Amino acid sequence: MRALIVDPEAPGRLRLGEAPDPRPEPGQVLVEVRHTSLNAAELWFAQQAALGEVIGFDAAGVVVDAAADGTGPAVGSRVVGFGEGGGFGALRAMDVADVAVVPDGVDLGEAAALPVAAGTALRALDQAGALLGRRVLVTGASGGVGGFAVQLAGLGGAHVIAVAGSEDGRRWVSELGADAVVGGVDEVTAGAVDVVIDTVGGDQLAAAYGLLASGGSLQSIGWASGREAVLPVGSTLGSTAPKAIVSVYNGGGLTDRQAQLGRLLALVAAGKLRVPVGWRGPWDKIADAVEALSSRRLRGKAVLDVN
Ligand SMILES: NC(=O)c1ccc[n+]([C@@H]2O[C@H](COP(=O)([O-])OP(=O)(O)OC[C@H]3O[C@@H](n4cnc5c(N)ncnc54)[C@H](OP(=O)(O)O)[C@@H]3O)[C@@H](O)[C@H]2O)c1
């Protein structure tokens, strides 16, 4: 099959090439992949993987072989799903439990942007608890996860404060419906926040922790800054209720993937959740997508069309 394979000589270590066809196990469907998306983690995995490997978490396409054990969607179904690798191939074997059927009217390319980015934002907000009337701070809001977190927190009834580093990023996030948009955590002036959704780590994590109200939680999704976080002496003390830093995991081995995707797809189908796509193009332009993501110019998600 054709695939975006790892090649140490290629820019971003990814290029279009050939790889062996996947062989589905009994509980897997075989999907003809039409679209995939690029996530920050894939830049890291591309650095670690060997020549010829097919990485990639997200994929959307059409079932060409139903699962041999009789479970899951039928041949011809439009599906989206998550897997630990294989998403950058033209064919992908996927666990039935990790795919969801895409409703009519939802673009398959947009669906491909959901599993990692929107799924992680949703999981973090679920972990944070009830949102109605609460103040939620989202760091890295112009990024893939952040753009979904802003919208989903708003849908949950929160007052959403978004942090984006550039003017262009702030405009982008504003259009996604954030109630307030700032250029840095230190610009948040109107009191404490109940929840932080953090994808940046480093100084932003430390500053955001300092803004947490008593009983609040910081949901730690990622460390896009690549910087360590140093908490000021005493900053973890003196709260009448615990202030938590909670890790967020939306990788392989979870049992609620299909339900999570179903919730997100329903919101997209109802026109309540926008899929913020800042870059979309054919998959042979992977170098451009990698460049946009790694240079911090990408807003929202990058979607790759398999052609
Ligand atoms: N825990 C999980 O299961 C899970 C799942 C998905 C992602 N993640 C992690 O979450 C993080 C964000 O993922 P993503 O897909 O949203 O990435 P992304 O699209 O690159 O967004 C990250 C955002 O962070 C901001 N940022 C601030 N300082 C940065 C720096 N020094 N370098 C790069 N970006 C910086 C950027 O916004 P501004 O330029 O506007 O500041 C950027 O838009 C990554 O570390 C990723 O690995 C974890």
Coordinates of C-alpha atoms and ligand atoms in Angstrom, one line a residue:
M1 CA 0.0 0.0 0.0
R2 CA 1.0 3.6 -0.2
A3 CA 1.8 5.2 3.1
L4 CA 3.6 8.1 4.7
I5 CA 6.6 6.2 5.9
V6 CA 9.4 7.3 8.2
D7 CA 12.5 8.2 6.4
P8 CA 15.4 9.8 8.3
E9 CA 16.4 11.6 5.0
A10 CA 13.0 13.3 4.5
P11 CA 12.1 16.7 6.0
G12 CA 10.4 15.9 9.3
R13 CA 11.4 12.3 8.6
L14 CA 8.2 11.5 6.8
R15 CA 7.5 11.0 3.1
L16 CA 5.1 9.2 0.8
G17 CA 6.3 5.7 0.0
E18 CA 5.3 2.0 0.1
A19 CA 4.6 -0.3 3.1
P20 CA 3.2 -3.8 3.5
D21 CA -0.6 -4.0 3.7
P22 CA -1.9 -4.5 7.2
R23 CA -3.5 -7.9 8.1
P24 CA -6.6 -7.4 10.3
E25 CA -7.1 -9.6 13.3
P26 CA -10.5 -11.2 14.0
G27 CA -11.8 -8.1 16.0
Q28 CA -10.5 -5.6 13.4
V29 CA -12.0 -3.9 10.4
L30 CA -9.9 -3.1 7.3
V31 CA -10.3 0.6 6.4
E32 CA -9.4 2.3 3.2
V33 CA -8.1 5.5 4.7
R34 CA -9.2 8.7 3.0
H35 CA -7.9 11.3 5.5
T36 CA -5.6 11.4 8.5
S37 CA -4.4 14.3 10.7
L38 CA -1.0 15.4 12.0
N39 CA -0.5 15.7 15.8
A40 CA 2.3 17.1 17.8
A41 CA 3.1 13.7 19.2
E42 CA 3.7 12.3 15.7
L43 CA 6.6 14.7 15.2
W44 CA 8.2 13.1 18.2
F45 CA 7.3 9.5 17.1
A46 CA 8.8 10.2 13.6
Q47 CA 12.1 11.0 15.3
Q48 CA 12.1 7.7 17.2
A49 CA 10.7 5.3 14.6
A50 CA 12.8 3.3 12.1
L51 CA 13.0 3.7 8.3
G52 CA 9.8 2.4 6.7
E53 CA 7.6 2.5 9.8
V54 CA 4.0 3.7 9.4
I55 CA 3.1 5.8 12.4
G56 CA -0.1 7.9 12.8
F57 CA -3.0 7.9 15.3
D58 CA -6.0 9.4 13.5
A59 CA -7.6 8.0 10.4
A60 CA -11.0 8.3 8.7
G61 CA -12.2 6.3 5.7
V62 CA -14.4 3.5 4.5
V63 CA -14.6 -0.1 5.7
V64 CA -13.5 -2.5 2.9
D65 CA -13.4 -5.7 5.1
A66 CA -15.7 -6.2 8.0
A67 CA -14.3 -7.8 11.2
A68 CA -14.0 -11.6 10.9
D69 CA -15.6 -12.1 14.3
G70 CA -18.8 -10.5 13.0
T71 CA -18.6 -7.4 15.2
G72 CA -18.4 -3.7 14.2
P73 CA -19.4 -1.8 11.1
A74 CA -20.3 -3.3 7.7
V75 CA -18.4 -3.0 4.5
G76 CA -19.0 0.5 3.0
S77 CA -19.5 2.2 6.4
R78 CA -17.8 5.6 6.8
V79 CA -15.7 5.4 10.0
V80 CA -13.1 7.3 12.0
G81 CA -10.9 5.9 14.6
F82 CA -7.7 5.9 16.7
G83 CA -4.8 3.5 16.8
E84 CA -1.3 3.4 18.1
G85 CA 0.3 3.7 14.6
G86 CA -0.8 2.8 11.1
G87 CA -2.9 6.0 10.6
F88 CA -0.6 7.2 7.9
G89 CA -1.3 4.2 5.6
A90 CA -3.8 4.0 2.7
L91 CA -5.1 0.9 4.4
R92 CA -5.4 0.4 8.1
A93 CA -6.6 -2.5 10.4
M94 CA -8.5 -1.0 13.3
D95 CA -9.9 -2.5 16.5
V96 CA -13.7 -2.4 16.3
A97 CA -13.8 -0.8 19.8
D98 CA -11.7 2.1 18.6
V99 CA -13.8 3.2 15.6
A100 CA -17.1 5.0 15.3
V101 CA -19.4 5.4 12.3
V102 CA -19.3 9.0 10.9
P103 CA -22.8 10.5 10.6
D104 CA -24.0 11.6 7.1
G105 CA -23.2 15.2 6.6
V106 CA -20.0 15.2 8.6
D107 CA -17.0 15.6 6.4
L108 CA -14.6 12.6 6.7
G109 CA -11.6 14.9 6.6
E110 CA -12.9 16.9 9.6
A111 CA -13.7 13.6 11.3
A112 CA -10.1 12.6 11.0
A113 CA -9.1 15.6 13.1
L114 CA -11.1 14.4 16.1
P115 CA -9.7 11.3 17.8
V116 CA -6.5 12.6 19.4
A117 CA -7.1 16.4 19.6
A118 CA -10.8 16.6 20.4
G119 CA -10.8 13.4 22.3
T120 CA -8.1 14.6 24.6
A121 CA -9.8 18.0 25.2
L122 CA -13.0 16.2 26.0
R123 CA -11.3 13.7 28.4
A124 CA -9.6 16.6 30.2
L125 CA -12.8 18.5 30.6
D126 CA -14.7 15.3 31.8
Q127 CA -12.0 14.8 34.4
A128 CA -12.4 18.4 35.6
G129 CA -16.1 17.8 36.5
A130 CA -19.1 20.2 36.1
L131 CA -18.3 23.3 34.1
L132 CA -21.5 25.3 34.2
G133 CA -20.7 28.8 35.4
R134 CA -17.1 27.9 36.1
R135 CA -14.0 29.8 34.9
V136 CA -11.8 27.6 32.6
L137 CA -8.4 28.7 31.4
V138 CA -7.1 27.0 28.2
T139 CA -3.4 27.3 27.4
G140 CA -2.1 26.6 23.8
A141 CA -5.6 27.5 22.7
S142 CA -4.6 28.2 19.1
G143 CA -3.3 24.6 18.8
G144 CA -5.0 21.3 17.9
V145 CA -6.2 20.3 21.4
G146 CA -6.7 23.8 22.5
G147 CA -9.1 24.8 19.8
F148 CA -11.4 21.9 20.8
A149 CA -11.0 22.6 24.5
V150 CA -12.1 26.2 24.1
Q151 CA -15.3 25.1 22.3
L152 CA -16.1 22.1 24.5
A153 CA -15.6 24.1 27.7
G154 CA -18.0 26.7 26.3
L155 CA -20.5 24.1 25.4
G156 CA -20.4 22.9 29.0
G157 CA -21.4 26.3 30.2
A158 CA -18.0 27.6 31.3
H159 CA -16.6 31.1 31.1
V160 CA -13.6 30.4 28.8
I161 CA -10.3 32.3 29.0
A162 CA -7.9 31.3 26.2
V163 CA -4.1 31.9 26.0
A164 CA -2.5 32.2 22.5
G165 CA 1.0 33.5 21.9
S166 CA 0.5 35.4 18.7
E167 CA -2.0 38.1 17.5
D168 CA -3.1 35.8 14.7
G169 CA -3.6 33.0 17.1
R170 CA -5.7 35.2 19.4
R171 CA -7.9 36.2 16.5
W172 CA -8.3 32.5 15.6
V173 CA -9.3 31.5 19.2
S174 CA -11.6 34.5 19.5
E175 CA -13.6 33.2 16.5
L176 CA -13.9 29.8 18.2
G177 CA -16.0 31.6 20.9
A178 CA -13.6 32.1 23.8
D179 CA -15.0 34.7 26.3
A180 CA -11.6 36.3 26.8
V181 CA -8.4 35.9 24.9
V182 CA -5.0 36.8 26.4
G183 CA -1.4 36.6 25.2
G184 CA 0.0 35.0 28.4
V185 CA -1.2 33.6 31.7
D186 CA 0.1 36.7 33.5
E187 CA -2.5 38.7 31.6
V188 CA -5.4 37.0 33.3
T189 CA -6.5 39.6 35.7
A190 CA -10.1 39.0 36.7
G191 CA -9.5 36.6 39.6
A192 CA -9.0 32.9 40.1
V193 CA -10.0 30.1 37.7
D194 CA -11.6 26.8 38.6
V195 CA -10.1 24.7 35.8
V196 CA -6.9 24.9 33.7
I197 CA -6.6 22.9 30.5
D198 CA -2.9 23.0 29.9
T199 CA -1.1 21.8 26.8
V200 CA 2.0 23.9 27.1
G201 CA 3.7 23.1 30.5
G202 CA 6.8 25.1 31.6
D203 CA 6.2 28.6 32.9
Q204 CA 2.6 28.6 31.7
L205 CA 1.8 25.6 33.8
A206 CA 3.4 27.1 36.9
A207 CA 1.6 30.5 36.4
A208 CA -1.7 28.8 35.6
Y209 CA -1.4 26.7 38.8
G210 CA -1.0 29.9 40.7
L211 CA -4.3 31.1 39.3
L212 CA -6.3 28.1 40.5
A213 CA -9.1 28.7 43.0
S214 CA -9.3 26.5 46.1
G215 CA -10.6 23.1 45.0
G216 CA -9.7 23.7 41.4
S217 CA -7.8 21.4 39.0
L218 CA -5.1 21.8 36.4
Q219 CA -5.5 19.1 33.7
S220 CA -2.1 18.5 32.3
I221 CA -2.3 17.3 28.7
G222 CA 1.1 18.2 27.2
W223 CA 4.3 20.1 27.3
A224 CA 4.5 21.8 24.0
S225 CA 6.9 24.3 25.4
G226 CA 9.4 21.6 26.2
R227 CA 10.3 23.5 29.3
E228 CA 10.3 22.5 32.9
A229 CA 7.8 24.1 35.4
V230 CA 9.1 25.6 38.6
L231 CA 6.4 26.2 41.3
P232 CA 7.2 29.1 43.7
V233 CA 7.9 28.0 47.3
G234 CA 4.7 27.7 49.2
S235 CA 2.4 27.9 46.2
T236 CA 0.9 24.4 46.8
L237 CA -0.1 25.4 50.4
G238 CA -2.9 27.3 52.0
S239 CA -5.8 26.1 50.0
T240 CA -9.0 25.2 51.9
A241 CA -9.7 22.4 49.4
P242 CA -7.2 20.4 47.4
K243 CA -5.8 22.1 44.2
A244 CA -4.9 19.2 41.9
I245 CA -2.5 18.8 39.0
V246 CA -4.1 15.9 37.1
S247 CA -2.5 14.0 34.2
V248 CA -4.6 13.5 31.1
Y249 CA -4.1 10.3 29.0
N250 CA -6.0 9.7 25.7
G251 CA -3.7 7.1 24.2
G252 CA -4.1 3.4 23.5
G253 CA -5.7 0.9 25.8
L254 CA -8.8 3.0 26.8
T255 CA -12.1 1.3 26.7
D256 CA -14.4 4.3 26.0
R257 CA -12.9 5.4 22.6
Q258 CA -16.0 4.6 20.6
A259 CA -18.3 6.4 23.0
Q260 CA -15.9 9.4 23.1
L261 CA -15.9 9.6 19.3
G262 CA -19.6 9.2 19.2
R263 CA -20.1 12.2 21.5
L264 CA -17.8 14.4 19.4
L265 CA -19.3 13.3 16.1
A266 CA -22.8 14.1 17.4
L267 CA -21.7 17.6 18.4
V268 CA -20.1 18.2 14.9
A269 CA -23.2 16.8 13.2
A270 CA -25.4 19.1 15.2
G271 CA -23.3 22.1 14.2
K272 CA -22.4 22.7 17.8
L273 CA -18.7 21.9 17.5
R274 CA -16.5 23.3 14.7
V275 CA -13.5 21.4 13.5
P276 CA -10.8 24.1 13.4
V277 CA -8.6 23.2 10.5
G278 CA -5.7 25.6 9.8
W279 CA -3.9 23.4 7.2
R280 CA -5.4 20.9 4.8
G281 CA -3.7 19.4 1.7
P282 CA -2.8 16.2 -0.1
W283 CA -0.6 13.8 2.0
D284 CA 2.3 14.2 -0.4
K285 CA 2.6 17.7 1.0
I286 CA 3.4 16.3 4.5
A287 CA 6.6 18.3 4.7
D288 CA 4.5 21.5 4.5
A289 CA 2.2 20.3 7.3
V290 CA 5.2 19.3 9.5
E291 CA 6.8 22.7 8.9
A292 CA 3.6 24.6 9.9
L293 CA 3.2 22.5 13.0
S294 CA 6.8 22.5 14.2
S295 CA 7.3 26.3 13.5
R296 CA 4.2 27.1 15.6
R297 CA 2.5 28.7 12.6
L298 CA -0.3 26.1 12.5
R299 CA -3.7 27.2 13.9
G300 CA -6.0 24.3 14.9
K301 CA -5.5 21.1 13.1
A302 CA -3.7 19.8 10.0
V303 CA -5.7 17.4 7.9
L304 CA -4.0 15.3 5.2
D305 CA -6.1 14.0 2.3
V306 CA -5.1 10.6 1.0
N307 CA -5.1 10.7 -2.8
Ligands
LIG1 N1 -2.0 13.5 27.1 C1 -2.4 13.2 25.9 O1 -3.0 12.1 25.8 C2 -2.1 14.1 24.8 C3 -3.0 14.0 23.7 C4 -2.8 15.0 22.6 C5 -1.7 15.9 22.7 N2 -0.9 15.8 23.8 C6 0.2 16.8 23.9 O2 -0.4 18.1 24.1 C7 0.5 19.1 23.5 C8 -0.3 19.9 22.6 O3 -0.8 19.1 21.5 P1 -1.4 19.8 20.2 O4 -1.7 18.8 19.2 O5 -2.5 20.7 20.6 O6 -0.2 20.7 19.7 P2 -0.2 22.1 18.9 O7 -1.2 22.0 17.9 O8 1.2 22.3 18.4 O9 -0.6 23.2 19.9 C9 0.3 23.5 21.0 C10 0.2 25.0 21.2 O10 1.0 25.3 22.3 C11 1.5 26.7 22.2 N3 2.9 26.8 22.5 C12 3.4 27.6 23.5 N4 4.7 27.5 23.6 C13 5.1 26.7 22.6 C14 6.3 26.2 22.2 N5 7.5 26.6 22.8 N6 6.4 25.4 21.2 C15 5.3 25.0 20.6 N7 4.0 25.4 20.9 C16 3.9 26.2 22.0 C17 1.3 27.1 20.7 O11 0.4 28.2 20.7 P3 0.9 29.7 20.6 O12 2.0 29.7 19.6 O13 -0.3 30.4 20.3 O14 1.4 29.9 22.0 C18 0.6 25.9 20.1 O15 -0.5 26.2 19.3 C19 1.6 18.3 22.9 O16 2.7 18.3 23.8 C20 1.1 17.0 22.7 O17 2.1 16.0 22.7 C21 -1.1 15.0 24.8

